Coordinates of N, CA and C in Angstrom, one line a residue:
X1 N 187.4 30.1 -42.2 CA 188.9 30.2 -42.3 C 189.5 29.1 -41.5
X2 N 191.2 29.0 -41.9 CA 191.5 27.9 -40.9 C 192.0 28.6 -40.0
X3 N 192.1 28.2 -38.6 CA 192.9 28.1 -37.3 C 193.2 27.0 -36.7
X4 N 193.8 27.3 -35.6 CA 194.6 26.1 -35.4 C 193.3 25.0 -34.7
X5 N 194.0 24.1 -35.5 CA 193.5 22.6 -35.2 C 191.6 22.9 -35.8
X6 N 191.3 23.5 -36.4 CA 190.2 23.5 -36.9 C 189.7 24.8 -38.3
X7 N 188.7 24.2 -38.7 CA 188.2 25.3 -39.8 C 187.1 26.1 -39.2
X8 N 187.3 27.6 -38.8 CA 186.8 28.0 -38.3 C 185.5 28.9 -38.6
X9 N 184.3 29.5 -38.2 CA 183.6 30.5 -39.1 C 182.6 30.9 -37.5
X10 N 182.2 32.4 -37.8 CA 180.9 32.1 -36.7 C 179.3 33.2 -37.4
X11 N 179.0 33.2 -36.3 CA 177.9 34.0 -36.9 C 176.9 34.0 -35.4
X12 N 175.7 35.2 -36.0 CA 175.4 35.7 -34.7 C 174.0 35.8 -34.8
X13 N 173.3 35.0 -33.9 CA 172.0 34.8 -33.2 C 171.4 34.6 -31.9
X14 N 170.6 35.8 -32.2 CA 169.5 36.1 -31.0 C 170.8 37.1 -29.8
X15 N 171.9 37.8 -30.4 CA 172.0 38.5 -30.0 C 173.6 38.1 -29.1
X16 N 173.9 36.6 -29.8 CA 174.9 35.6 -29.0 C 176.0 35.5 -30.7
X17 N 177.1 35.5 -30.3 CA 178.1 35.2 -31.2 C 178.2 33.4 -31.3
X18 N 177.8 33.2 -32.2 CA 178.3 31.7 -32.2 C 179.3 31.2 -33.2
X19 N 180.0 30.6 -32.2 CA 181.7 30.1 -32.9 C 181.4 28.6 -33.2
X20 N 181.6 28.4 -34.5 CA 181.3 27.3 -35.5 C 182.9 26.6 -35.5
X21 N 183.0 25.4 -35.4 CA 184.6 24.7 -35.9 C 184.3 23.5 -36.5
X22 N 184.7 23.0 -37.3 CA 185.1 21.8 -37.8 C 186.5 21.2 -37.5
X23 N 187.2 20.5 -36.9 CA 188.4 20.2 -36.3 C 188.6 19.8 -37.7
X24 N 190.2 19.8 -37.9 CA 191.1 19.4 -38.9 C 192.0 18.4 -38.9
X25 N 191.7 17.9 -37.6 CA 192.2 16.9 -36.6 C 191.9 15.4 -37.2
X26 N 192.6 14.3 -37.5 CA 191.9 12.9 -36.8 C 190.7 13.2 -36.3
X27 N 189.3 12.6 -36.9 CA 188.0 12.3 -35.7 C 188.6 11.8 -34.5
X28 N 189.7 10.7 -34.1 CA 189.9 10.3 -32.8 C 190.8 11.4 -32.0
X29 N 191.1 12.9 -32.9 CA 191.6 13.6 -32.0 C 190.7 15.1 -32.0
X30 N 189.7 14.8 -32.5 CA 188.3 15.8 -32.3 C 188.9 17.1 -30.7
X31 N 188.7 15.8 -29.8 CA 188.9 16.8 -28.5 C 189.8 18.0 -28.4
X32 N 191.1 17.4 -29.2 CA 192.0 18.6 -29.0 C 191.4 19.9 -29.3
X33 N 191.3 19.8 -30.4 CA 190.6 21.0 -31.3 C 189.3 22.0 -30.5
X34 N 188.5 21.2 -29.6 CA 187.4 21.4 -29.1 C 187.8 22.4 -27.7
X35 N 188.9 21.4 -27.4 CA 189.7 21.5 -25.6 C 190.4 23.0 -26.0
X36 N 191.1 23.0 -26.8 CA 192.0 24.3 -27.5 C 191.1 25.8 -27.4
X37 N 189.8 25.0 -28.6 CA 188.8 26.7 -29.1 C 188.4 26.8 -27.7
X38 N 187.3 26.2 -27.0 CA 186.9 26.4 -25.7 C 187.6 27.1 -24.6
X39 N 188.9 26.8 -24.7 CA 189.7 27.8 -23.5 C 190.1 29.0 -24.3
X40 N 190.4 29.0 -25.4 CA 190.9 30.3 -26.4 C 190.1 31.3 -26.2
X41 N 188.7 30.8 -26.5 CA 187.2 32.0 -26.2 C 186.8 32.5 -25.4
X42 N 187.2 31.3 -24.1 CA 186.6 31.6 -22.7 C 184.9 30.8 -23.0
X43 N 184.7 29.3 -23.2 CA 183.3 29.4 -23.5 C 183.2 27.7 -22.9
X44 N 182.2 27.9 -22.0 CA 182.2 26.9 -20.9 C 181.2 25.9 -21.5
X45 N 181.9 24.7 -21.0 CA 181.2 23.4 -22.1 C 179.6 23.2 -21.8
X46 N 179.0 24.0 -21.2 CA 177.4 24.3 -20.8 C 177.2 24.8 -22.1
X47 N 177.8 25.6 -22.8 CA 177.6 26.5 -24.2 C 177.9 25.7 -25.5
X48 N 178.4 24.4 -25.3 CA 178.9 23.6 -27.0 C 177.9 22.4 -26.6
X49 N 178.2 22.8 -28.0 CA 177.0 21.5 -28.7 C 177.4 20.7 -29.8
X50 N 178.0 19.6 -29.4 CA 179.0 18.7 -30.6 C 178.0 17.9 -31.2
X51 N 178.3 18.0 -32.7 CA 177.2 17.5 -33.8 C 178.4 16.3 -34.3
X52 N 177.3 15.4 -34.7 CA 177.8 13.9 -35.2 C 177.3 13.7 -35.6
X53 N 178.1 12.6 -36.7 CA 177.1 11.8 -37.4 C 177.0 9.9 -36.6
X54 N 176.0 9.3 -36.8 CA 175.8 8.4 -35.8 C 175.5 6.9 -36.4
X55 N 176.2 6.1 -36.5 CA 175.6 4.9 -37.4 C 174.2 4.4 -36.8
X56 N 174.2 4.3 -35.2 CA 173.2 3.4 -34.4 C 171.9 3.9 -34.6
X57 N 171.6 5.2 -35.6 CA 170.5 5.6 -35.5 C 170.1 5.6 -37.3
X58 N 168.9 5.6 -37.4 CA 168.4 5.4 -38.6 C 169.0 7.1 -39.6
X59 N 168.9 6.7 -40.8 CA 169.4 7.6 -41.6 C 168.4 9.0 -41.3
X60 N 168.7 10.5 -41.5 CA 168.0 11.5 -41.2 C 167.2 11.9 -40.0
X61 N 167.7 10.7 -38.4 CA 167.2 10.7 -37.5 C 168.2 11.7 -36.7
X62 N 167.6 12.7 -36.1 CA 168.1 13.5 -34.9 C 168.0 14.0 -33.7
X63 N 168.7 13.2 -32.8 CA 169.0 13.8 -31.4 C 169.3 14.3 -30.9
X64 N 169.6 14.8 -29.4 CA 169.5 15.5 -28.8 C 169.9 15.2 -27.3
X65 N 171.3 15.2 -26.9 CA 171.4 15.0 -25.3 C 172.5 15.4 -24.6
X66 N 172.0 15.8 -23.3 CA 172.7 16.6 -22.6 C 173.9 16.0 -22.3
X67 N 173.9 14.7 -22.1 CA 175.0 14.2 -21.6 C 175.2 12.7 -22.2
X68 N 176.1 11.8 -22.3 CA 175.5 10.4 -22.6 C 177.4 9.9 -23.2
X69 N 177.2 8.6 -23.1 CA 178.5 8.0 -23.4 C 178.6 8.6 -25.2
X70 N 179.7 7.6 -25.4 CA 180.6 7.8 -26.5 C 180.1 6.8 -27.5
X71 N 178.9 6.0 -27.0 CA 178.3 4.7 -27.9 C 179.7 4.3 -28.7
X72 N 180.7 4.1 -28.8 CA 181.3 3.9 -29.2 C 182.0 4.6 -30.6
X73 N 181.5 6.2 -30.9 CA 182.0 6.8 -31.5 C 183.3 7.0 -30.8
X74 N 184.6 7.5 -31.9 CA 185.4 8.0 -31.4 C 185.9 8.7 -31.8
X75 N 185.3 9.9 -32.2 CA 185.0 11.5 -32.0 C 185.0 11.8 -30.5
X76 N 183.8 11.2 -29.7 CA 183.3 11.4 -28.8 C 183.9 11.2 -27.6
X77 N 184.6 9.8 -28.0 CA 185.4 9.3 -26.9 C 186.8 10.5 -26.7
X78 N 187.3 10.8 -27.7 CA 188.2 11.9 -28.0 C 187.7 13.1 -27.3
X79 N 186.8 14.0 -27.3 CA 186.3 14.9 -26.6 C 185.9 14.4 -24.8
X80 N 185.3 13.7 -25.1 CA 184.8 13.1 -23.4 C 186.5 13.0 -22.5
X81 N 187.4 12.7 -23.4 CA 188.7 12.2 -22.6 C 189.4 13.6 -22.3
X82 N 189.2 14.7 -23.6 CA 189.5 16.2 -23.5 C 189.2 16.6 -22.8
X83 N 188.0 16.8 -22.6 CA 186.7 17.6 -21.1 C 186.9 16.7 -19.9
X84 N 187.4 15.7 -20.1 CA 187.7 15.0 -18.4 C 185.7 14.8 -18.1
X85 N 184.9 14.7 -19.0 CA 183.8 14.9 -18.8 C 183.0 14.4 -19.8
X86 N 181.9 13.8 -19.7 CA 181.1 13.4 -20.6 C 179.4 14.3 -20.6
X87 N 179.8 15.2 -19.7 CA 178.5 16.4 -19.8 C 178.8 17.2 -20.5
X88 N 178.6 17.1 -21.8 CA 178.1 17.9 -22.7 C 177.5 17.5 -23.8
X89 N 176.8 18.8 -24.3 CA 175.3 18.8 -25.2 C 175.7 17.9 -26.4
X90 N 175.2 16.8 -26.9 CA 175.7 16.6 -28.8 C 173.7 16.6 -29.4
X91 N 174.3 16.5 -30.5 CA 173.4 16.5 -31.9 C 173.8 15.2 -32.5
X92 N 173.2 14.0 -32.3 CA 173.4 13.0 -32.9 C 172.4 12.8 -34.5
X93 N 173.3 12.7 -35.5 CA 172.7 13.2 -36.8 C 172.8 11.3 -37.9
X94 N 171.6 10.7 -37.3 CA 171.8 9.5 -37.8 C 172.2 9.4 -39.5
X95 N 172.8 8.1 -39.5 CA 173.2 8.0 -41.3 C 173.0 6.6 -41.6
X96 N 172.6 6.1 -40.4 CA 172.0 4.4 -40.7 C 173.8 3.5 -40.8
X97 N 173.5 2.4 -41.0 CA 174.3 1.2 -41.3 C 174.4 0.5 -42.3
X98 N 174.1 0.8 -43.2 CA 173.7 -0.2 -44.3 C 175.3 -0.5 -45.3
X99 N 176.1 -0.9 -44.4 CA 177.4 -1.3 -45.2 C 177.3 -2.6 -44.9
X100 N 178.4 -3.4 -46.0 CA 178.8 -4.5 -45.8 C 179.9 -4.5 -44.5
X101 N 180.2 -5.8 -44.1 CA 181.9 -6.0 -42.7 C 182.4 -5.3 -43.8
X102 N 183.1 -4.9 -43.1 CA 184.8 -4.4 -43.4 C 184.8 -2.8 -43.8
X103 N 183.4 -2.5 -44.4 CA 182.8 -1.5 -45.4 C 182.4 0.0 -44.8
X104 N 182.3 -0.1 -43.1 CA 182.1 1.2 -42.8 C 182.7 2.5 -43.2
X105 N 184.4 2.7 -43.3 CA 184.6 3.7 -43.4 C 184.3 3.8 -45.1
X106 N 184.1 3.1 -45.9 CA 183.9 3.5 -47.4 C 182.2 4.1 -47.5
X107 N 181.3 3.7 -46.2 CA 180.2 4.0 -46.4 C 180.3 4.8 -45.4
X108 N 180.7 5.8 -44.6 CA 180.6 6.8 -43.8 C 181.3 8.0 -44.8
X109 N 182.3 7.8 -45.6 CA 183.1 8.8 -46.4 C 182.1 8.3 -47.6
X110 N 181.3 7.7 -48.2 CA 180.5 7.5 -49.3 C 180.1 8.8 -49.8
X111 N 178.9 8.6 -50.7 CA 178.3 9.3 -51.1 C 176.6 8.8 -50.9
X112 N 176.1 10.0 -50.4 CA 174.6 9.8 -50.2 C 173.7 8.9 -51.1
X113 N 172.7 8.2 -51.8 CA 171.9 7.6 -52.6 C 170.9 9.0 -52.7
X114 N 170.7 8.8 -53.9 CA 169.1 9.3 -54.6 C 168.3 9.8 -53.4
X115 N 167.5 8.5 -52.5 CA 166.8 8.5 -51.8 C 167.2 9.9 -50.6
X116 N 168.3 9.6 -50.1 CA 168.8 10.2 -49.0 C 168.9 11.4 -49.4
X117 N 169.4 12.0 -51.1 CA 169.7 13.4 -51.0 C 168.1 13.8 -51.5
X118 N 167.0 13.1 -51.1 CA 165.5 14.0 -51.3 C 165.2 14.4 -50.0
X119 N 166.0 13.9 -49.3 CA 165.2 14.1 -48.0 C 166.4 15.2 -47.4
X120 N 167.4 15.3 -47.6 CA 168.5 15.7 -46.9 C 168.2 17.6 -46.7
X121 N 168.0 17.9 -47.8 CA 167.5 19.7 -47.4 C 166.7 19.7 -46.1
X122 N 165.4 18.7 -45.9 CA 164.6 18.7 -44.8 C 165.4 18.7 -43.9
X123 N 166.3 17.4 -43.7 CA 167.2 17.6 -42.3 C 168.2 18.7 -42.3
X124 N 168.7 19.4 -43.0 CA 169.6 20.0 -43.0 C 168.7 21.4 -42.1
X125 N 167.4 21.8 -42.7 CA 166.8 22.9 -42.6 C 166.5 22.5 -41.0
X126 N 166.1 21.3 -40.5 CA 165.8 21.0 -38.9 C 167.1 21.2 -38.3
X127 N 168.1 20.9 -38.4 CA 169.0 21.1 -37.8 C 169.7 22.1 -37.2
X128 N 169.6 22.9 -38.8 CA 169.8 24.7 -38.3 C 168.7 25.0 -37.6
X129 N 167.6 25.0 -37.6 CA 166.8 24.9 -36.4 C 166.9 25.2 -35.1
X130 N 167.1 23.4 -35.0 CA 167.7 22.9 -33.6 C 168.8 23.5 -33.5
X131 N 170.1 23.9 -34.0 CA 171.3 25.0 -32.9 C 171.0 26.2 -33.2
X132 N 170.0 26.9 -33.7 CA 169.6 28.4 -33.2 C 168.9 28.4 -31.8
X133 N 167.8 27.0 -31.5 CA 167.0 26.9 -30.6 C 168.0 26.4 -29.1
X134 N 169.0 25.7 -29.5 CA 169.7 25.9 -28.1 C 170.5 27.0 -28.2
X135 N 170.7 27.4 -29.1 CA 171.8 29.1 -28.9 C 171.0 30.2 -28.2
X136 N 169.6 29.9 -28.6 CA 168.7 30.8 -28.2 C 168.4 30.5 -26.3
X137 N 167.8 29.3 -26.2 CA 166.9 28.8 -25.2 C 167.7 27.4 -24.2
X138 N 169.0 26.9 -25.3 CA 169.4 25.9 -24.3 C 168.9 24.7 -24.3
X139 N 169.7 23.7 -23.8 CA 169.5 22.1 -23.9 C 168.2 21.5 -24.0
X140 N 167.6 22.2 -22.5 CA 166.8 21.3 -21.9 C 165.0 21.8 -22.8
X141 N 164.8 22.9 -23.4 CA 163.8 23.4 -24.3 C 164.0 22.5 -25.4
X142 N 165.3 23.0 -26.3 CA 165.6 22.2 -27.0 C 165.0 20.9 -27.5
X143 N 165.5 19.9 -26.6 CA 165.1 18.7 -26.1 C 163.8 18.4 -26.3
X144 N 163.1 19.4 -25.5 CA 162.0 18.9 -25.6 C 161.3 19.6 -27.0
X145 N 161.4 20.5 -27.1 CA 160.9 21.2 -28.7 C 161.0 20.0 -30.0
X146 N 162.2 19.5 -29.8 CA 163.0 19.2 -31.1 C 163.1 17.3 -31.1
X147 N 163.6 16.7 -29.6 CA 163.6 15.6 -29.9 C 162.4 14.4 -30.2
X148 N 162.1 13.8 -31.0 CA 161.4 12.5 -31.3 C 160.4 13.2 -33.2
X149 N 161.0 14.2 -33.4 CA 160.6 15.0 -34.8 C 161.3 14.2 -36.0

C-alpha cells in the first residue's frame, strides 16, 4: 500500500514483523522516506537493511555490509546524510555497466537481456534468503553465510 513517502507492505519471519518500503521519493531523496518510516515504527538503524542496485559490481553479484561509503550512489548518499550516519546494513545487488557515456540512466531504467532474465529467479531466490537470514540472525552471520556466493 502507499504511505507517506513510500510504498509500503510487511510480513513476518522467525517470529519478527518485517516492514518492507520502497520510497516514492527521488532515489536522491531515498533518506527521507527511510528517516520518516524508522522513527514512525520505533526501529533502530541496527534493524534496516537498505537494498540497491549497484553499477560497480558485476551483473547478479551480491553483497553484503555493515557499514561502507555511498561509492558514489545517490540513494545512499541521501540516506547516510538522513542517519547523520553511514552505519548501516545494505544489500548491494550488482547490475554491471555495460552502457554507452551518456547512457546510464537509459540502462539502469532498461530492460534486462535474455541472458540476465535466465539467471535472475536464482538471484532473486538468494536474496530473499539473505533478508530472512539477517531478520533472523543479523549482519555479521549473514555476512559470513551469504557473502562471496
Amino acid at each position: 500500500s502507499s504511505g507517506r513517502y513510500a510504498h509500503v507492505t510487511e510480513f513476518h519471519n522467525h517470529g519478527k514483523t518485517v516492514l518492507m518500503i520502497k520510497p516514492n521519493t527521488f532515489m536522491n531523496l531515498s533518506g527521507k522516506a527511510i528517516n520518516y518510516w524508522l522513527q514512525a515504527e520505533n526501529i533502530s538503524k541496527e534493524h534496516l537493511l537498505v537494498i540497491t542496485d549497484d553499477l560497480a559490481l558485476p551483473y547478479g553479484t551480491i553483497r553484503l555490509r555493515s557499514k561502507g561509503s555511498d561509492g558514489g550512489h545517490n540513494g545512499l548518499k541521501s540516506i547516510t546524510e538522513s542517519l547523520a550516519s553511514a552505519e548501516y546494513c545494505r544489500m548491494r545487488f550488482g547490475i554491471g555497466n555495460e552502457f554507452s557515456k551518456g547512457k546510464q540512466v537509459d540502462y539502469v531504467l532498461g530492460k534486462w537481456s535474455e541472458e540476465e532474465m535466465k539467471i535472475m529467479p536464482e538471484k532473486l531466490t538468494l536474496s530473499h534468503e539473505i533478508i530472512k537470514s539477517f531478520v533472523a540472525h543479523g549482519i555479521t552471520k549473514t555476512m559470513n553465510d551469504f557473502n562471496n556466493k
